[in-house]
Structure formats: C-alpha cells, structure tokens
Coordinates of N, CA and C in Angstrom, one line a residue:
Chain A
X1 N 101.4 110.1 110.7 CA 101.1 108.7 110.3 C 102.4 108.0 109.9
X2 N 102.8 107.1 110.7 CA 104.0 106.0 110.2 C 104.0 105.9 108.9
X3 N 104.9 106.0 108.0 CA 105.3 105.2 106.6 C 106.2 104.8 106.8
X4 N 106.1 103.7 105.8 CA 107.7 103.0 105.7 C 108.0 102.5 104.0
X5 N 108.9 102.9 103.8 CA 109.9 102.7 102.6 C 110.8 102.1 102.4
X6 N 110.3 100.9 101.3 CA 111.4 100.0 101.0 C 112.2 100.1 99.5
X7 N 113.8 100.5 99.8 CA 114.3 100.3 97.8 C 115.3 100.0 97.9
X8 N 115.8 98.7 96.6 CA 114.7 99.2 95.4 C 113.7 98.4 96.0
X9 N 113.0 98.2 94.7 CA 111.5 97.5 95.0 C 112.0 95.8 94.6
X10 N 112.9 96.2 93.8 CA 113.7 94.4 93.1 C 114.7 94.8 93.1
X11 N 115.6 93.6 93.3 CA 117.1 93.7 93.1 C 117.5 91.8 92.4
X12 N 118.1 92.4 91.8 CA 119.0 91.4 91.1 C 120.8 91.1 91.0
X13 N 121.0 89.9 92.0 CA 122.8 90.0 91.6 C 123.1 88.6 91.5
X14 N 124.2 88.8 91.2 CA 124.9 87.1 91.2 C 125.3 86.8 92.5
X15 N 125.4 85.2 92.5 CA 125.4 84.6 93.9 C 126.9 85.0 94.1
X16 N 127.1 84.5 95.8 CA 128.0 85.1 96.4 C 128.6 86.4 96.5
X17 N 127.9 87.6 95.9 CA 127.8 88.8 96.4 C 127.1 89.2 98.0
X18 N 127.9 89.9 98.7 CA 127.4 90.6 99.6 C 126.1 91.9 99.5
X19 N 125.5 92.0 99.7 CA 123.8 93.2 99.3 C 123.2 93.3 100.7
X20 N 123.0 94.8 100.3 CA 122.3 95.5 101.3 C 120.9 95.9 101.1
X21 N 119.7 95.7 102.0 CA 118.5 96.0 101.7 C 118.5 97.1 102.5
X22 N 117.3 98.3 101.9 CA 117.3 99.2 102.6 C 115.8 99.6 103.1
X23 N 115.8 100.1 104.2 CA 114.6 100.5 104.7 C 114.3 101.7 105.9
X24 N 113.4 102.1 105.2 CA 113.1 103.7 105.8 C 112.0 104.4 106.7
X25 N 111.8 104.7 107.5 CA 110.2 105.2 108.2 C 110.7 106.4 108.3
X26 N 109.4 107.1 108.8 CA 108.9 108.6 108.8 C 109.0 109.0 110.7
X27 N 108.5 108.2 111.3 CA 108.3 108.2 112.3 C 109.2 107.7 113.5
X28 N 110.0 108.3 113.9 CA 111.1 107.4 114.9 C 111.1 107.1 116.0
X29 N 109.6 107.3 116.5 CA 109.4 107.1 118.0 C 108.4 105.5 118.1
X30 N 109.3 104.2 117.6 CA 109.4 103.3 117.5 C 109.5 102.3 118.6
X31 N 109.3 101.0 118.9 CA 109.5 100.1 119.8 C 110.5 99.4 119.1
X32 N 110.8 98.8 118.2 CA 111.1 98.1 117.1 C 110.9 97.9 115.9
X33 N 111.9 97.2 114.9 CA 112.1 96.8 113.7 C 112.0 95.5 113.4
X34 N 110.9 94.7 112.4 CA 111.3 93.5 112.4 C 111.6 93.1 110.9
X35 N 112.7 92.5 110.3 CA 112.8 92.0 109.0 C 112.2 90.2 108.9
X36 N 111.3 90.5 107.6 CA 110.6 89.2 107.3 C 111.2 89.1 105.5
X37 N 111.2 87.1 105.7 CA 111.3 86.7 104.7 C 109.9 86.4 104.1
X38 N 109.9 86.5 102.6 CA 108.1 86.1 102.6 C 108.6 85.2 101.2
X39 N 108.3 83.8 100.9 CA 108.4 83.3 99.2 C 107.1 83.3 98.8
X40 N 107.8 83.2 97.6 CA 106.3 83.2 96.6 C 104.7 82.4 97.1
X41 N 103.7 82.9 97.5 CA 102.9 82.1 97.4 C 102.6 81.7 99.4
X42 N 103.5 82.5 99.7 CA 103.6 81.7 101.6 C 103.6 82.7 102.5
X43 N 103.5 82.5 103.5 CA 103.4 83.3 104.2 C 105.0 84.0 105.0
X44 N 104.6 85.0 106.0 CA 106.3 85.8 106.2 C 107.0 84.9 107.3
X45 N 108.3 85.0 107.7 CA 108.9 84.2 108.0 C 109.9 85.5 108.6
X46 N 110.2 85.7 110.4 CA 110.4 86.3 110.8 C 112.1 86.1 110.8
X47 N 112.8 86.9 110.8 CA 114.3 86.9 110.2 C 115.1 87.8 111.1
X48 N 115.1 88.7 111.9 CA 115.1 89.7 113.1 C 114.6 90.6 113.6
X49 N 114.8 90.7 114.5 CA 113.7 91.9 115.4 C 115.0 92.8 116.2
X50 N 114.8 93.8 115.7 CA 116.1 95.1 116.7 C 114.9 95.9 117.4
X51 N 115.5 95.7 118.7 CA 114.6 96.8 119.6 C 115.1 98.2 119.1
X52 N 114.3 99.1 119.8 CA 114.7 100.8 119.5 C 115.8 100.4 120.4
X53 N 116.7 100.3 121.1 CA 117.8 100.2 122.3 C 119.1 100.0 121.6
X54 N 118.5 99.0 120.6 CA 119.7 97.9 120.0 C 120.0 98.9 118.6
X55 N 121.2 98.4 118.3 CA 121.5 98.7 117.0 C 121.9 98.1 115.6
X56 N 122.1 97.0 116.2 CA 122.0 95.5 115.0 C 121.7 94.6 115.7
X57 N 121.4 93.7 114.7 CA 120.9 92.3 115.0 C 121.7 91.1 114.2
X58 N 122.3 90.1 114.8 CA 123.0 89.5 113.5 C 122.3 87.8 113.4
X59 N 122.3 87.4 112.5 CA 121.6 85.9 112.6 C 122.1 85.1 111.6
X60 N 123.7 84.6 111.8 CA 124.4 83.5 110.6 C 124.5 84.7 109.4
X61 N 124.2 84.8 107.8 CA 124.9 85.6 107.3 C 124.3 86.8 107.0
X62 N 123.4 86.8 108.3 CA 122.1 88.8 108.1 C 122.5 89.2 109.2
X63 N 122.9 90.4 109.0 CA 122.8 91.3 109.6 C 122.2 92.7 109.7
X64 N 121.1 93.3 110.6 CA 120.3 94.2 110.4 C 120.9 95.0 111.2
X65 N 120.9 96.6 110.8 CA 121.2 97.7 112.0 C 120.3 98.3 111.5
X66 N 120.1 99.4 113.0 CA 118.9 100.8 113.1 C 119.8 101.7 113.5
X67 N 118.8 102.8 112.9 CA 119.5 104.0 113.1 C 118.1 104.9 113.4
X68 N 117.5 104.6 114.4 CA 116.2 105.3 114.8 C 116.7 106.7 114.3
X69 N 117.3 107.6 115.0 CA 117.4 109.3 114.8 C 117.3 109.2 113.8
X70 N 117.8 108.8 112.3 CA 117.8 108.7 111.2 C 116.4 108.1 110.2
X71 N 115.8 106.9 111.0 CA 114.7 106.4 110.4 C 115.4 105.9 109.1
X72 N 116.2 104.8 109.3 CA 116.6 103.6 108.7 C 117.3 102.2 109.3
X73 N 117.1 101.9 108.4 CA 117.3 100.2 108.6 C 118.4 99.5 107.8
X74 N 119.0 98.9 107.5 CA 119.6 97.8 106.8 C 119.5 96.4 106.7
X75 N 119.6 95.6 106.0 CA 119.6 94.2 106.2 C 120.8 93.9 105.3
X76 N 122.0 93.4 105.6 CA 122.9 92.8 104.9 C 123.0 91.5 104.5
X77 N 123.1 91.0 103.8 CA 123.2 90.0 103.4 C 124.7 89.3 103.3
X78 N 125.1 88.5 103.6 CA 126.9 88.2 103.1 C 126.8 86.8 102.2
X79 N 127.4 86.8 101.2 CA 127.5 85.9 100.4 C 126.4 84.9 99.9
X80 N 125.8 85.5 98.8 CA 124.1 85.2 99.0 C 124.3 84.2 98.1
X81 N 123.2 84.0 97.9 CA 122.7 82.4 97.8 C 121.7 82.4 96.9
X82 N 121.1 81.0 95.7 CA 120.3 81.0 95.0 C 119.0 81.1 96.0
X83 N 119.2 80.2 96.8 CA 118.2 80.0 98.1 C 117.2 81.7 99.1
X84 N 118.6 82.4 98.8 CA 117.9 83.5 99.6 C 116.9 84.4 98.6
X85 N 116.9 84.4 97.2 CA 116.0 84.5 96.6 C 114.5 84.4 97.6
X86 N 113.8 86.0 97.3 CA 112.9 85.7 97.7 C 112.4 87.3 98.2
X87 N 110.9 87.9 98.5 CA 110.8 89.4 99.4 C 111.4 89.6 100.2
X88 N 111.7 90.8 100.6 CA 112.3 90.6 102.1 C 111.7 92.2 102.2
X89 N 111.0 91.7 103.8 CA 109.7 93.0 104.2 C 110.6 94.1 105.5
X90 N 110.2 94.9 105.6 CA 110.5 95.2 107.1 C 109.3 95.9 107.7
X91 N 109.4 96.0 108.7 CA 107.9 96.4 109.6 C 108.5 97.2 110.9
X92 N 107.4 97.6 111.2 CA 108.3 98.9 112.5 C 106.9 98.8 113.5
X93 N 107.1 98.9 114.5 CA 106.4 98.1 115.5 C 106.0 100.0 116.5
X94 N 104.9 101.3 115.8 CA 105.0 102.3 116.7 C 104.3 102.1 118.5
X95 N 105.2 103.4 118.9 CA 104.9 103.6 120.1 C 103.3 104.0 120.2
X96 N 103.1 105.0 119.0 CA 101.2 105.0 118.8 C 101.0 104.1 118.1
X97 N 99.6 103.5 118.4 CA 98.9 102.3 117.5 C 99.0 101.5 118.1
X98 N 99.0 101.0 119.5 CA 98.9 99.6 120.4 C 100.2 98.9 120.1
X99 N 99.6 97.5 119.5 CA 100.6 97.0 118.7 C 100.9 96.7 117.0
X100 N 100.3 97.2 116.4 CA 100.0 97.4 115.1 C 101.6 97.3 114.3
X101 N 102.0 96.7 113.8 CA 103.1 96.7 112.8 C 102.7 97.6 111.3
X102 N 103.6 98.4 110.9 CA 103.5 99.6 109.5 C 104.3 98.4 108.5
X103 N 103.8 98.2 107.8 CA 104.7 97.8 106.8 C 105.9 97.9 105.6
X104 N 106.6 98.2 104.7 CA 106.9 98.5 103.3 C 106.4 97.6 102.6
X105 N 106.6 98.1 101.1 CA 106.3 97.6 100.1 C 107.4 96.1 100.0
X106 N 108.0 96.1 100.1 CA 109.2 95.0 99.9 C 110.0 95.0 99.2
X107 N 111.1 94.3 99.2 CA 112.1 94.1 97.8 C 112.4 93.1 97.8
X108 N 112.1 92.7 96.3 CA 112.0 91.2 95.7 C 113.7 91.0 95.2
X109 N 114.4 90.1 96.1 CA 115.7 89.9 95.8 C 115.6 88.7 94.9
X110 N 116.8 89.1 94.0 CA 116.9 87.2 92.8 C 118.3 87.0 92.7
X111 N 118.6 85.9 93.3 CA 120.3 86.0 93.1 C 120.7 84.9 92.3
X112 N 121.1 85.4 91.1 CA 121.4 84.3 89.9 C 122.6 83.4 90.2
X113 N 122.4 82.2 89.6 CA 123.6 81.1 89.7 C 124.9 81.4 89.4
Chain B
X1 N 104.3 70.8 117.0 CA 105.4 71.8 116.5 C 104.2 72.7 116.8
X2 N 104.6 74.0 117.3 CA 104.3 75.4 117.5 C 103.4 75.9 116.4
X3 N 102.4 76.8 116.0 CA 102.4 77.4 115.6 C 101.3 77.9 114.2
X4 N 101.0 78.8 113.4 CA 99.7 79.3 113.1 C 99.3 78.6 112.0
X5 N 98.6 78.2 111.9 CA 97.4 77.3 111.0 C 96.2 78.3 110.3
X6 N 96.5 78.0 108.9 CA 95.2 79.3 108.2 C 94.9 78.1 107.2
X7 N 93.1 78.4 107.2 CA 92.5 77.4 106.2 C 91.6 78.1 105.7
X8 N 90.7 77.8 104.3 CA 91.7 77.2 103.4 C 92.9 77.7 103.2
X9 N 93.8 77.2 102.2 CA 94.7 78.1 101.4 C 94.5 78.9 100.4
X10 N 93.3 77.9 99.6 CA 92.6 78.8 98.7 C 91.0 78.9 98.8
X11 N 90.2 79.7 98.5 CA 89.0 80.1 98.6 C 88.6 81.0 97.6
X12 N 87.1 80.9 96.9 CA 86.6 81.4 95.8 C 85.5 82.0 96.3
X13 N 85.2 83.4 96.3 CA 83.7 84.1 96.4 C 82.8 84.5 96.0
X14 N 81.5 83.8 95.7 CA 80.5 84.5 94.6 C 80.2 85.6 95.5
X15 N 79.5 86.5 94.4 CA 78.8 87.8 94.3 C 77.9 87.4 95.7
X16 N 77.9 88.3 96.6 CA 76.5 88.7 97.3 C 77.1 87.2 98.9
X17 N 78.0 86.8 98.6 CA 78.7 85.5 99.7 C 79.5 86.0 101.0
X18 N 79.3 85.7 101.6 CA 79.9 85.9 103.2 C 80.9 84.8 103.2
X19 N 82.0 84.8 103.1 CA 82.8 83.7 103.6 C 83.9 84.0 104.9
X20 N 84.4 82.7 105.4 CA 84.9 82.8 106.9 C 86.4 82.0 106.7
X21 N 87.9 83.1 106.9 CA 89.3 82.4 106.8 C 89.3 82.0 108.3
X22 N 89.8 81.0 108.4 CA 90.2 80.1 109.7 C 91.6 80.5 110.3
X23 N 91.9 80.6 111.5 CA 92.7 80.9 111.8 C 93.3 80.3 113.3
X24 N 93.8 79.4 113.5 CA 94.5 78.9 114.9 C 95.9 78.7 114.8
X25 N 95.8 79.2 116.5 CA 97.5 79.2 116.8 C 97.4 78.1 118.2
X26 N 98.9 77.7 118.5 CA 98.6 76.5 119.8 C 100.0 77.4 119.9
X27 N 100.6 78.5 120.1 CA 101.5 79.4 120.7 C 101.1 79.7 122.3
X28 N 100.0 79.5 122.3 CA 99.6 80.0 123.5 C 100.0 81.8 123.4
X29 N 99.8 82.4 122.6 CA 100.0 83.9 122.5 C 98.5 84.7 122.5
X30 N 98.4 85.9 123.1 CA 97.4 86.8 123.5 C 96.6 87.4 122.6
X31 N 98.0 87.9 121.8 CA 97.5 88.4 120.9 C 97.2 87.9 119.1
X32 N 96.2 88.2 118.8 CA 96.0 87.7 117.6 C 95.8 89.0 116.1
X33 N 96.0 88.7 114.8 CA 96.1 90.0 114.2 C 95.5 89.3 112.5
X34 N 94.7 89.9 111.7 CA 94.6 89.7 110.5 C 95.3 91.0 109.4
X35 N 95.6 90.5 108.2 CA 96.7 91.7 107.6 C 95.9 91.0 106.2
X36 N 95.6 91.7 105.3 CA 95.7 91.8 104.0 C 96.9 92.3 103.4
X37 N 97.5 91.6 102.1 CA 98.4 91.7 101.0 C 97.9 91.6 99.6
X38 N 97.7 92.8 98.9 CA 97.6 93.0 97.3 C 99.1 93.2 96.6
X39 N 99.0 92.2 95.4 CA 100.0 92.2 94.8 C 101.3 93.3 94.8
X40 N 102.1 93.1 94.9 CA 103.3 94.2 95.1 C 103.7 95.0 96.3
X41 N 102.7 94.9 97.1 CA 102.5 95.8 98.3 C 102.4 95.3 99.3
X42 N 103.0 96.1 100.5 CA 103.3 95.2 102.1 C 101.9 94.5 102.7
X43 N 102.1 94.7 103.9 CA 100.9 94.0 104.4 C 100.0 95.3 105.3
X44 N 98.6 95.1 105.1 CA 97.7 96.5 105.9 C 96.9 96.0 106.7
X45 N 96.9 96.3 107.9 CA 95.8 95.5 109.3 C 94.6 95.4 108.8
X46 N 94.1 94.6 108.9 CA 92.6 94.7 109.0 C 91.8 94.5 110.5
X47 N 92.0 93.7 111.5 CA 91.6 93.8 112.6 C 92.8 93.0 113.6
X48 N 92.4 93.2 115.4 CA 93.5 92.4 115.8 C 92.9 92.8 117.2
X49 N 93.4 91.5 118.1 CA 92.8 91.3 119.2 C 93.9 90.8 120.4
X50 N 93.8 91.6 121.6 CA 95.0 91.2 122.8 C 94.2 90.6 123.4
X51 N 93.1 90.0 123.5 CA 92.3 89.1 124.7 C 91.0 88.6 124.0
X52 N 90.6 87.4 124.6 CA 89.2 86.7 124.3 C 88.4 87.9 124.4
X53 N 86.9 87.7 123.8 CA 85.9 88.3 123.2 C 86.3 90.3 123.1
X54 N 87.5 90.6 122.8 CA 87.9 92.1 122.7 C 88.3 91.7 121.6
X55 N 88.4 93.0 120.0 CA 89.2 93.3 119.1 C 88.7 94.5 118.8
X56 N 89.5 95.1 118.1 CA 89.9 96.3 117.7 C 90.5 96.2 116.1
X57 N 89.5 97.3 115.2 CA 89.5 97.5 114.2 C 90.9 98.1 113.7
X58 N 91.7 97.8 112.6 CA 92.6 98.6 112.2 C 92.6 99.4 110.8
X59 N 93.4 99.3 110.2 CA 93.3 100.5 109.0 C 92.1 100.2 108.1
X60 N 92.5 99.0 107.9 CA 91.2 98.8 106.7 C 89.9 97.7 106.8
X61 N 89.2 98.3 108.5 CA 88.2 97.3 108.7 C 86.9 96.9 108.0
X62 N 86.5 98.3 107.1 CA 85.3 97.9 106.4 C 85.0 97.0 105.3
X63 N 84.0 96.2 106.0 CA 84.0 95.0 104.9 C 84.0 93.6 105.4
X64 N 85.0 94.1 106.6 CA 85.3 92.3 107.5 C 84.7 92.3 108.7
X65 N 85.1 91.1 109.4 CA 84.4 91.1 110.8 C 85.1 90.3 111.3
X66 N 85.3 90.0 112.4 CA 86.2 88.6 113.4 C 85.2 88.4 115.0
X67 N 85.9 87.6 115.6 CA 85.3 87.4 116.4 C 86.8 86.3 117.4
X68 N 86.3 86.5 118.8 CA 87.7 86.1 119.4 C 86.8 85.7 120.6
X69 N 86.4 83.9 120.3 CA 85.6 83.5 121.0 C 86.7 82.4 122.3
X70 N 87.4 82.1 121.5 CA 88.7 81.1 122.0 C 90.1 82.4 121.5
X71 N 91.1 81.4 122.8 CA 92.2 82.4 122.6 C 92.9 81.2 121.8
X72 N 92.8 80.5 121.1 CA 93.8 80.4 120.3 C 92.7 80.1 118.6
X73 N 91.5 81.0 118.6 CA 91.3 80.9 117.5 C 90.8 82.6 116.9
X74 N 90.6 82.7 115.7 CA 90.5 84.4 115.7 C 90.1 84.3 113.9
X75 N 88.7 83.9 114.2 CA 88.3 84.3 112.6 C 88.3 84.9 112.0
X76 N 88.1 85.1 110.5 CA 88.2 86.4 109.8 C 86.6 86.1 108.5
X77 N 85.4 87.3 109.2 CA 85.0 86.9 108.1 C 84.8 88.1 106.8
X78 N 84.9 87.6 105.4 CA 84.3 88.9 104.1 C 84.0 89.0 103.9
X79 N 83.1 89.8 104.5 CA 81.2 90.2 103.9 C 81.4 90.7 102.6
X80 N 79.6 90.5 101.9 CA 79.6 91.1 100.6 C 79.6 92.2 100.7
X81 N 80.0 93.4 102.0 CA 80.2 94.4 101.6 C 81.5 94.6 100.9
X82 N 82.3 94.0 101.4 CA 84.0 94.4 100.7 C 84.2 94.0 99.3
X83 N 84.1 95.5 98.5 CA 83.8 95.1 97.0 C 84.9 94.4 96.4
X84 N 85.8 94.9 97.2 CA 87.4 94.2 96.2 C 88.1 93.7 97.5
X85 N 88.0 92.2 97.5 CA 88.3 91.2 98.5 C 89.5 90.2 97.6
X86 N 89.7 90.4 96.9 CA 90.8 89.6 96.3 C 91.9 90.2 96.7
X87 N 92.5 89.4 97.8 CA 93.8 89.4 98.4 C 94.5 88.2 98.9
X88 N 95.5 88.2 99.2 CA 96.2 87.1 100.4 C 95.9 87.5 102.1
X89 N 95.3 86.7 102.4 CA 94.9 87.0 103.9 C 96.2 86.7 104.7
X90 N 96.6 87.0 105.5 CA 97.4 86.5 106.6 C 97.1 86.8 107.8
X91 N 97.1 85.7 108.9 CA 97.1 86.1 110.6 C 98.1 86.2 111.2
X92 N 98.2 86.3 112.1 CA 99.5 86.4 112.7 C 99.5 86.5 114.4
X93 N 100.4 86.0 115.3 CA 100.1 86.1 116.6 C 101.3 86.7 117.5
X94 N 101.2 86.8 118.6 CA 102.2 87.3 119.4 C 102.1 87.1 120.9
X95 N 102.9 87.2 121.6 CA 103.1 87.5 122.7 C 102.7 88.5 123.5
X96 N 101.9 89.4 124.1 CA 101.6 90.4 124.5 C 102.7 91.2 125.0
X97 N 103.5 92.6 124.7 CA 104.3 93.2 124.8 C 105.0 94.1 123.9
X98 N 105.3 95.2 124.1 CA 105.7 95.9 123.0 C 107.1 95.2 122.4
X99 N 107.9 94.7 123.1 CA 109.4 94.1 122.5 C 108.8 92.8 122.0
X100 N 107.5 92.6 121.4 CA 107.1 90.8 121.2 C 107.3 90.9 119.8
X101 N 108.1 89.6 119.1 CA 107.5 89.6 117.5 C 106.2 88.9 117.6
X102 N 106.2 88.9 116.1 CA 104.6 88.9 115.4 C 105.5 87.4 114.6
X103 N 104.6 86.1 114.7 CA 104.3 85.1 113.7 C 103.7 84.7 113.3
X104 N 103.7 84.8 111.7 CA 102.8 84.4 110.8 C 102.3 83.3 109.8
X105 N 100.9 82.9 109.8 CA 100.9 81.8 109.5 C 101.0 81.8 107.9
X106 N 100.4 80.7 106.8 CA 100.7 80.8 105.4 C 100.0 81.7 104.8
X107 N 98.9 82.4 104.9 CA 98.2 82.4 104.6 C 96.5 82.0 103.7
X108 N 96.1 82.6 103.3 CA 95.1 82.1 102.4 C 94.5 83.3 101.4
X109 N 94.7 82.4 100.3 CA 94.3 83.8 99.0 C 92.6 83.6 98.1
X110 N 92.4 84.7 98.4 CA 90.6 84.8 98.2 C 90.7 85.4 97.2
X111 N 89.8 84.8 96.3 CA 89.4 85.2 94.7 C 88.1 85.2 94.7
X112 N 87.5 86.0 93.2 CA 85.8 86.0 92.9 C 85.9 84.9 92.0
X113 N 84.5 84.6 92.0 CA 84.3 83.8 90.9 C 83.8 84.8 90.0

C-alpha cells in the first residue's frame, strides 16, 4: 500500500529565505507527483505535476524534483514570501489503483515579515 | 472561466439526516473524484468516477453514496450511517489519463448540530 510522508509537518522562516519541502512515498512504481497549494479554509490549488520520466518541474520561484528509485520529492522554494504562507501537499498518482492520488499529511509553511 | 463549483460551503447535520454536497465542473473532464480532509491530515478518496452512470468506491466509502447521472455533475451524498462526518469535502476532476492532473474545487465543510 502507497504511503506518503510529508516533514516537517510546519515550518517557519523569515521572508526571503530559500526552503525546501520534503516528501516521501513507499512505493515507486508511480505515474506521477503532483505538488498542491491548499490556504486556510479553501480548497488545493495545483502548483506542479513531474511525470515518473521527468525529474523537475520548475514554475517562476518552485521548483520540484523526483527521485522515483529513491521515493522522494522536493519542492524548493526561492526567496519566499509573506504570500507563500500557506500547506503545501504532495500526492503521487500509483500505477495500482486506477487513478486514485495517495496523499501526505502536509506542511504548514509561515514565512514571517 | 473553467472550472469546479462545490455547494454549499457550509453545511450543518442533524442526527439520523441524509444530506447531499453538490458538485459541478464545465472542464468538460471524464473524470470526477470526492476526497475527505480531517484536520491536520492529507486528503483520503471517498469515491470517483471515469464515465456517466459508473463509479467506483475508494478507501473510505462507507457511509456515502454518489451518483454520476450528468458528466459534468457528481454528487456526494452522507448518510446517517457515517458516524463521524465532520470533515472538509473536496471534488475534484480530471482529464482521463494516467499523466492527467487533478482540479480541485473549494470545497465544503460539514458539521453536526
């Protein structure tokens, strides 16, 4: 059975630090990775998707890599923001289970003024 | 503009009550998916459907029901069997395809009275 692991669970830094999120599954015979934004109170908000083929993903100041053989993920962040405040999920999309996304728990980012 | 519509936002359930989350997308996407979220913790399938009148149960179906009478609608209902139904609902849709993301709408958060 897929798991997926997200740490920490919270992080807290000052703005304009660069920060890495991290995330982990059990299972590596994967289609894909997707990282979601989620705010308080709202629903998730898709932020990249790395196929099993690909090995990052970049979008303005995120950047995500996979490392399937490994069963991790990154999400980098560069020069963060009070704004980026907020969860940030990842999900893994297996090759068993149709199309069913596995979730983590998430980590609650807060980036102080 | 594109994209998934969940109603209410909020909703309240007496004891022994059947209520029904609304759910449309105008994506024109195949597939449709409902997820529960309890505080601190990712998101876990509850049901999900690639085509009109088909769905398929996922991790934690007991309790709910749907129905996939239109392809761009995919209700979710919470019977009084589901003793602990206080969650954030979320749906979500997709494109049919293993390399497809998943978009999600705001959801909607269900409480007892």
């Amino acid at each position: 059975k897929q798991e997926v692991t997200q740490i920490p669970a919270a992080l807290s830094v000052p703005e304009g630090e660069n920060l890495v999120l991290n995330c982990s599954f059990t299972d590596s015979a994967i289609y894909n990775l997707q990282w979601f934004r989620q705010d308080p109170g709202k629903g998730l908000t898709s932020l990249l998707l790395i196929q099993s083929s690909q090995r990052e993903q970049t979008s303005g100041r995120l950047n995500a890599s996979l490392d399937k053989s490994s069963g991790r993920s990154t999400l980098y962040i560069a020069a963060s923001q009070p704004g980026d405040s907020a969860t940030y999920l990842c999900a893994v999309k297996g090759i068993q289970g149709a199309q069913k996304l596995v979730f983590g728990q998430g980590t609650r980012l807060t980036i102080n003024p | 503009d594109g994209g998934i519509t969940q109603s209410p936002k909020y909703l309240f359930r007496k004891e022994g009550q059947n209520v029904t989350l609304s759910c449309e997308q105008n994506l024109n996407h195949d597939a449709m998916y409902w997820y529960r979220q309890d505080p601190g913790q990712g998101l876990r399938l509850i049901y999900y459907s690639q085509i009109v009148n088909d769905f398929q149960k996922g991790d934690i179906a007991e309790g709910y029901s749907v129905s996939r009478e239109k392809k761009e609608s995919f209700p979710l209902t919470v019977t009084s069997a589901q003793k602990n139904p206080t969650a954030f609902y979320l749906c979500a849709s997709s494109i049919l395809g293993f390399d497809q993301p998943q978009h999600f709408g705001d959801g909607t958060r269900l409480s007892i009275l």
